Coordinates of C-alpha atoms in Angstrom, one line a residue:
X1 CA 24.5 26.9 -3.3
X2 CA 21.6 29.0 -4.2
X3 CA 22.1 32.6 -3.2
X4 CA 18.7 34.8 -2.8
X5 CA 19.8 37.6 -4.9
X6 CA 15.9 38.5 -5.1
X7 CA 15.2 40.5 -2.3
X8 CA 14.3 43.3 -4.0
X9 CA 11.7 41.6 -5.5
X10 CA 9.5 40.5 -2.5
X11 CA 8.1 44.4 -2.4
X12 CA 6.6 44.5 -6.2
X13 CA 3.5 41.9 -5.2
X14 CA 1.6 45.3 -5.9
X15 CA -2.1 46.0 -7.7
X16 CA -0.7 43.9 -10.8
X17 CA 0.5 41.2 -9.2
X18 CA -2.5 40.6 -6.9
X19 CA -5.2 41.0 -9.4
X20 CA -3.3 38.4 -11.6
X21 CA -3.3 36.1 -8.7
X22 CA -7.2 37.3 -8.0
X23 CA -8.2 36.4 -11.9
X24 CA -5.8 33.0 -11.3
X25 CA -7.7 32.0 -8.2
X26 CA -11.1 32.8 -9.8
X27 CA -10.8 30.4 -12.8
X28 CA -9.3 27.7 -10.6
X29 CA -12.1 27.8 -8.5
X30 CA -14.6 27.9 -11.2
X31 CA -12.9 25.4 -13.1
X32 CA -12.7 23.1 -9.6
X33 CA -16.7 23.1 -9.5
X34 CA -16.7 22.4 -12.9
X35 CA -14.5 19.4 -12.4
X36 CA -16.5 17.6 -9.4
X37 CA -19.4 17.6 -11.3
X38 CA -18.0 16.6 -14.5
X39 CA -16.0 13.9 -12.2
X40 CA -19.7 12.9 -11.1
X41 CA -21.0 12.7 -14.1
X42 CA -18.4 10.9 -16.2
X43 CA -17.9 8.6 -12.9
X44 CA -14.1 9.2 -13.5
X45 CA -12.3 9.3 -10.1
X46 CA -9.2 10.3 -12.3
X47 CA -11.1 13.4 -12.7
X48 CA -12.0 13.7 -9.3
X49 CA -8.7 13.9 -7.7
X50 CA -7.3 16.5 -10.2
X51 CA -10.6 18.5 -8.9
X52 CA -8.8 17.9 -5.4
X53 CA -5.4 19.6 -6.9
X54 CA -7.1 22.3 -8.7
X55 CA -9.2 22.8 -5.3
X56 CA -6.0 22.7 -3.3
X57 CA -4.5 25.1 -5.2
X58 CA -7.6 27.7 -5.6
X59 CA -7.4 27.5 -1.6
X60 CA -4.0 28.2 -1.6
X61 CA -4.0 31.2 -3.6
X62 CA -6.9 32.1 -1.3
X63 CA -5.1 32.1 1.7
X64 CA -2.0 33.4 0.4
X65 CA -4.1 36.2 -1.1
X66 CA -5.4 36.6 2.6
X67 CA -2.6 35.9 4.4
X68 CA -0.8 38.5 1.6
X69 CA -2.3 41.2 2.8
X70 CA -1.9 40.4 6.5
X71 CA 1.3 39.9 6.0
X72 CA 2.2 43.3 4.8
X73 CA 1.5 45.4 8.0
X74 CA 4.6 46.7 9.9
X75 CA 5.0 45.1 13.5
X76 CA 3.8 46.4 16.3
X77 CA 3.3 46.0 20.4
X78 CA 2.3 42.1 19.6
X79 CA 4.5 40.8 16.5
X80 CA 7.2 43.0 16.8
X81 CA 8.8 41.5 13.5
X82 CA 5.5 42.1 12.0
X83 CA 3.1 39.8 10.5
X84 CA 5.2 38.1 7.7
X85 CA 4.7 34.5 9.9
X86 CA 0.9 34.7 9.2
X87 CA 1.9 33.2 5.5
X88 CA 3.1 30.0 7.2
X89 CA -0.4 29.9 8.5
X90 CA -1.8 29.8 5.0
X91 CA 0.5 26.9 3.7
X92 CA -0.5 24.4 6.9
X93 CA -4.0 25.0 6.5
X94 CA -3.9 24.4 2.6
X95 CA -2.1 21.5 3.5
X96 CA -3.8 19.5 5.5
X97 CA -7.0 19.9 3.5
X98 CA -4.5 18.2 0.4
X99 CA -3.6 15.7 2.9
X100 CA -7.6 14.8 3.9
X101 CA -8.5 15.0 0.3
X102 CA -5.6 12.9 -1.1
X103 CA -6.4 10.0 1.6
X104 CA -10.0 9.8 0.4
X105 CA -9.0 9.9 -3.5
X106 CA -6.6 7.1 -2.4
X107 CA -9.6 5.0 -0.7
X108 CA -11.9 5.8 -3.5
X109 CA -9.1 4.3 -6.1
X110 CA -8.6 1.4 -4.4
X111 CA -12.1 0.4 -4.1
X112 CA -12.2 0.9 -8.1
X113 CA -9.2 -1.0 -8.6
X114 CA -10.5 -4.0 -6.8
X115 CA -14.2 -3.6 -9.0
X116 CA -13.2 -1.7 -12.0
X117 CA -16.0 0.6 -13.3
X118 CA -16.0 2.2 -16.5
X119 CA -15.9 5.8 -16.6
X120 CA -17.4 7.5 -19.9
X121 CA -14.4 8.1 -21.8
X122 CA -15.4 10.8 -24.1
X123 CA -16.7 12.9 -21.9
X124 CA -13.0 12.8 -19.9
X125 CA -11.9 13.2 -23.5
X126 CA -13.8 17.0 -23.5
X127 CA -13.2 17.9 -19.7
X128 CA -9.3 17.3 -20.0
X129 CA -8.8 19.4 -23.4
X130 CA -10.9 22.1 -21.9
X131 CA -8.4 21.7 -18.5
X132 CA -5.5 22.1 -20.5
X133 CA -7.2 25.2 -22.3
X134 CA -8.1 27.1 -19.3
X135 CA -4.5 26.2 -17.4
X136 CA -2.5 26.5 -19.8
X137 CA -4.3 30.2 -20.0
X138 CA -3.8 30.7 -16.3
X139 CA -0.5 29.7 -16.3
X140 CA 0.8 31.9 -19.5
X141 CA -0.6 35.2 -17.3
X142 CA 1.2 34.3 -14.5
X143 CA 4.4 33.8 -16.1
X144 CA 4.7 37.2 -17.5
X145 CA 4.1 38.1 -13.7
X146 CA 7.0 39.9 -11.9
X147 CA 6.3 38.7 -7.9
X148 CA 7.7 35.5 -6.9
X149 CA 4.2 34.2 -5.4
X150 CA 3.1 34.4 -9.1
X151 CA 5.9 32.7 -10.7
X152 CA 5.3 30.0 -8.0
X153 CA 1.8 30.2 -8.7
X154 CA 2.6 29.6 -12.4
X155 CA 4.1 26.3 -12.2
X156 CA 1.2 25.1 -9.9
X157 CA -0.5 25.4 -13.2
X158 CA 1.8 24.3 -15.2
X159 CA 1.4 21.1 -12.8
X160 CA -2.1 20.8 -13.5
X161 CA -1.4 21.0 -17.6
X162 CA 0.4 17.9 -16.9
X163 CA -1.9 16.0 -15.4
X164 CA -4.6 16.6 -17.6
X165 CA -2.4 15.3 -20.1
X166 CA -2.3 12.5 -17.8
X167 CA -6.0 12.4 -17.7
X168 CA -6.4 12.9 -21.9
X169 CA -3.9 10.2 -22.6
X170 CA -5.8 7.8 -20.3
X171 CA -9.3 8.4 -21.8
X172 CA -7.9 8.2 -25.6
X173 CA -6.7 4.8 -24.5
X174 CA -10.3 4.0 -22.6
X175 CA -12.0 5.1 -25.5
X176 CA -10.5 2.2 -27.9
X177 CA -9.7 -0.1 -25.0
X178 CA -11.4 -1.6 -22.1
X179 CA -9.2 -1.3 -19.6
X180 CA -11.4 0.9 -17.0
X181 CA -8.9 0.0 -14.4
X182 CA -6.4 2.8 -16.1
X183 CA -8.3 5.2 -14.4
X184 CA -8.4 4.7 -10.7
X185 CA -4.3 4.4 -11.4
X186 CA -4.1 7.6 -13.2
X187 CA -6.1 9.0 -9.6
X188 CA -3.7 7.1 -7.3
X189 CA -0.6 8.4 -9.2
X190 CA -2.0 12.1 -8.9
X191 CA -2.9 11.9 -5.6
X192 CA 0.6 10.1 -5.2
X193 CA 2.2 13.4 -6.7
X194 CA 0.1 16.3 -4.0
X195 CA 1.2 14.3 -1.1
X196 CA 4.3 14.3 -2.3
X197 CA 4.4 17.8 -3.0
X198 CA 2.7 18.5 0.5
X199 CA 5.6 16.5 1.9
X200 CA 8.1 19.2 1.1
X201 CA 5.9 22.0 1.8
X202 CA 5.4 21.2 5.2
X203 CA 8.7 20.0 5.8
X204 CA 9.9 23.8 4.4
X205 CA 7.4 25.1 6.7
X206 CA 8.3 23.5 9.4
X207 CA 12.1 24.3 8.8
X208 CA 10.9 27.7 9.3
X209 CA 8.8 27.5 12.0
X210 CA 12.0 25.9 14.0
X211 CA 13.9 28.5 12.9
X212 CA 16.5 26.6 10.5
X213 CA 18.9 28.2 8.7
X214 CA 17.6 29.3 5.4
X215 CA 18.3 26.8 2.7
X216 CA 18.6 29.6 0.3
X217 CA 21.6 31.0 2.2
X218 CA 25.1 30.4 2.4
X219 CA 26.9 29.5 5.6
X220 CA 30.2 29.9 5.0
X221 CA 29.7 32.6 2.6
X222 CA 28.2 34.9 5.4
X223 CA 31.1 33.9 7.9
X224 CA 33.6 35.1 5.6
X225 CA 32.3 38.2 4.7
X226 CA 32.4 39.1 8.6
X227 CA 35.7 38.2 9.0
X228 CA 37.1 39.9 5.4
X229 CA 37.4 42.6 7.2
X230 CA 40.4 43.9 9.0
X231 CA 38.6 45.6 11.5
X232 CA 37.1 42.5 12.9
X233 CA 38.6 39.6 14.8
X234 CA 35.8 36.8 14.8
X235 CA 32.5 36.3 14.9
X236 CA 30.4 34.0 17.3
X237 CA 26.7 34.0 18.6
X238 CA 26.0 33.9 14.7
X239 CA 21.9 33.2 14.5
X240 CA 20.2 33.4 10.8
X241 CA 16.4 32.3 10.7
X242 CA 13.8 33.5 8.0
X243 CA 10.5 35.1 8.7
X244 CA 8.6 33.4 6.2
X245 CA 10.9 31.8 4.1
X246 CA 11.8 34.9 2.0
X247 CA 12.7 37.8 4.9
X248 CA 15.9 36.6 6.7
X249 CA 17.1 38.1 9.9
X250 CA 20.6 37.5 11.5
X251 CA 22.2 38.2 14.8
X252 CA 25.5 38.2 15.7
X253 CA 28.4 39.0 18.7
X254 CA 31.5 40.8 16.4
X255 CA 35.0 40.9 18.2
X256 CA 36.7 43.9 17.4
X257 CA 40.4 43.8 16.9
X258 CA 40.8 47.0 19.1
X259 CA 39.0 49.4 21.0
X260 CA 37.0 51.6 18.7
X261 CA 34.6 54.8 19.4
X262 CA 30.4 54.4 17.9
X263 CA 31.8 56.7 15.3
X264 CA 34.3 54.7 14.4
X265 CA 32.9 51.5 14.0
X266 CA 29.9 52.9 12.3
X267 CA 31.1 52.5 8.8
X268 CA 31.9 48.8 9.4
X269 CA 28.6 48.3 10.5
X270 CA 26.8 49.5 7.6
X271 CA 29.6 47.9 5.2
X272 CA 28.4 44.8 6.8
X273 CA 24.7 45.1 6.8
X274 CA 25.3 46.1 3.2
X275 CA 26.7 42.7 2.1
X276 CA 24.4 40.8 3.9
X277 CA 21.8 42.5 2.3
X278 CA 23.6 41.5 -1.2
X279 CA 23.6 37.6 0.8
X280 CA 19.8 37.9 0.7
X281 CA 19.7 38.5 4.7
X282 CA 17.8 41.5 5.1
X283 CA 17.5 42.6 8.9
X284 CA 20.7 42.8 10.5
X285 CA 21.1 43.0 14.5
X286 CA 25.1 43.2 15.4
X287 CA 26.7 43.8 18.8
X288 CA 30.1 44.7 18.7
X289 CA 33.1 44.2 21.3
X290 CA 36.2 43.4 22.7
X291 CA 38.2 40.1 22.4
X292 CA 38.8 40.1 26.4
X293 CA 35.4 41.0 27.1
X294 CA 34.0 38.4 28.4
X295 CA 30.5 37.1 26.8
X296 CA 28.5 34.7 27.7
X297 CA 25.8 34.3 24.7
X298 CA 23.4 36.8 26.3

């Protein structure tokens, strides 16, 4: 199992961070307009529908940019846990416009793989070298990047290197072949990989909307730290859900093996929110009491 040892990390998305993301969502935007009309002109749908995955992601890091920043303020009278949740909004959204975009690729592909037209190969040739250029660029700055969101951010482009080399292998082949049919299956095969991609996105969303037990956690592992020590008889009522898929928050009903004052108990309390801070579980709500006391979940 994957243990989140990085929640000290999820604080440093400061000035740096941000502008990096800021200068990563510019060019992907700029280079998405650039792509639809260099799709148009070269009549490449291949080209198209990597303008939908560089769209897709310059909205992304739009609304996580957004939703960032929302998602910073402290709760109050409303969202008492605060406004981490808004950063789910941000990934449904970007989602289903991947989804409506990917289904009209999909139709456009299809219709070109039934009458084949020939896109203009060089000119594919020029757009996917400059897209490897200016991704591979992107990508590189957001490596170096300390914040999670840009590391994550870094392999979106990464992604997209990929599939121009997708794009530049099937346009060197157009170029001395005619086999214009290569290019409606490079689209479908890219479009293909976003809805694949969106398929675990929303399923991770969802997973936290429901209120799953992180997948970055370890069951057992967090059981047995409760009951390592001798103070404490069992555990039950154990509940661990994640905010937003990075800030986890646990509950739990601790028997005691005897009677003890606040004071005394106090020590095991923080010893325990201490190692489930270490698990990656980082607000800790614990009731303690007695093994005859009788509970009933509440």
């Amino acid at each position: 199992m994957a243990h989140s040892h990085d929640h000290h990390h999820h604080h440093d998305t400061a000035g740096g961070s941000t502008r990096n993301i800021v200068l990563a969502f510019a060019l992907n935007t700029f280079f998405a307009v650039v792509e639809l009309i260099g799709g148009y002109l070269t009549n490449s749908v291949s080209i198209t529908s990597d303008a939908l995955h560089d769209f897709g992601d310059s909205l992304s890091l739009g609304l996580s940019l957004y939703f960032h920043k929302k998602a910073t303020r402290k709760g109050d009278a409303k969202y008492t846990y605060g406004y981490k949740r808004f950063s789910l909004i941000g990934a449904f959204i970007n989602s289903i416009v991947l989804i409506v975009g990917s289904v009209f690729v999909i139709k456009e592909a299809v219709e070109r793989m039934i009458e084949p037209v020939q896109p203009d190969a060089k000119g594919m040739i020029w757009l996917a070298l400059l897209g490897i250029v200016v991704n591979a660029a992107a990508a590189f700055r957001l490596k170096k990047g300390h914040s999670v969101n840009e590391r994550v951010i870094s392999l979106h482009f990464i992604e997209d290197v990929l599939g121009w080399v997708a794009v530049l292998t099937g346009a060197v082949v157009m170029q001395f072949y005619d086999i214009p049919v290569l290019d409606p299956i490079l689209s479908l095969l890219i479009a293909c990989y976003i809805l694949y991609n969106v398929y675990g996105n929303i399923k991770t969303t969802i997973g936290i909307v429901l209120q799953g037990f992180p997948e970055s956690l370890d069951r057992e592992k967090i059981t047995s730290l409760f009951s390592a020590n001798k103070e404490v008889h069992s555990v039950h009522d154990l509940h661990v859900w994640s905010l937003d898929g990075n800030y986890h928050v646990l509950s739990a009903h601790v028997v005691l093996n005897k009677n003890e004052s606040l004071i005394d108990v106090e020590p095991l309390k923080q010893k325990i929110k201490h190692d489930m801070l270490h698990e990656g579980v980082n607000h800790c709500t614990l009731e303690f009491e007695l093994e005859n006391a009788h509970c009933k979940g509440c």
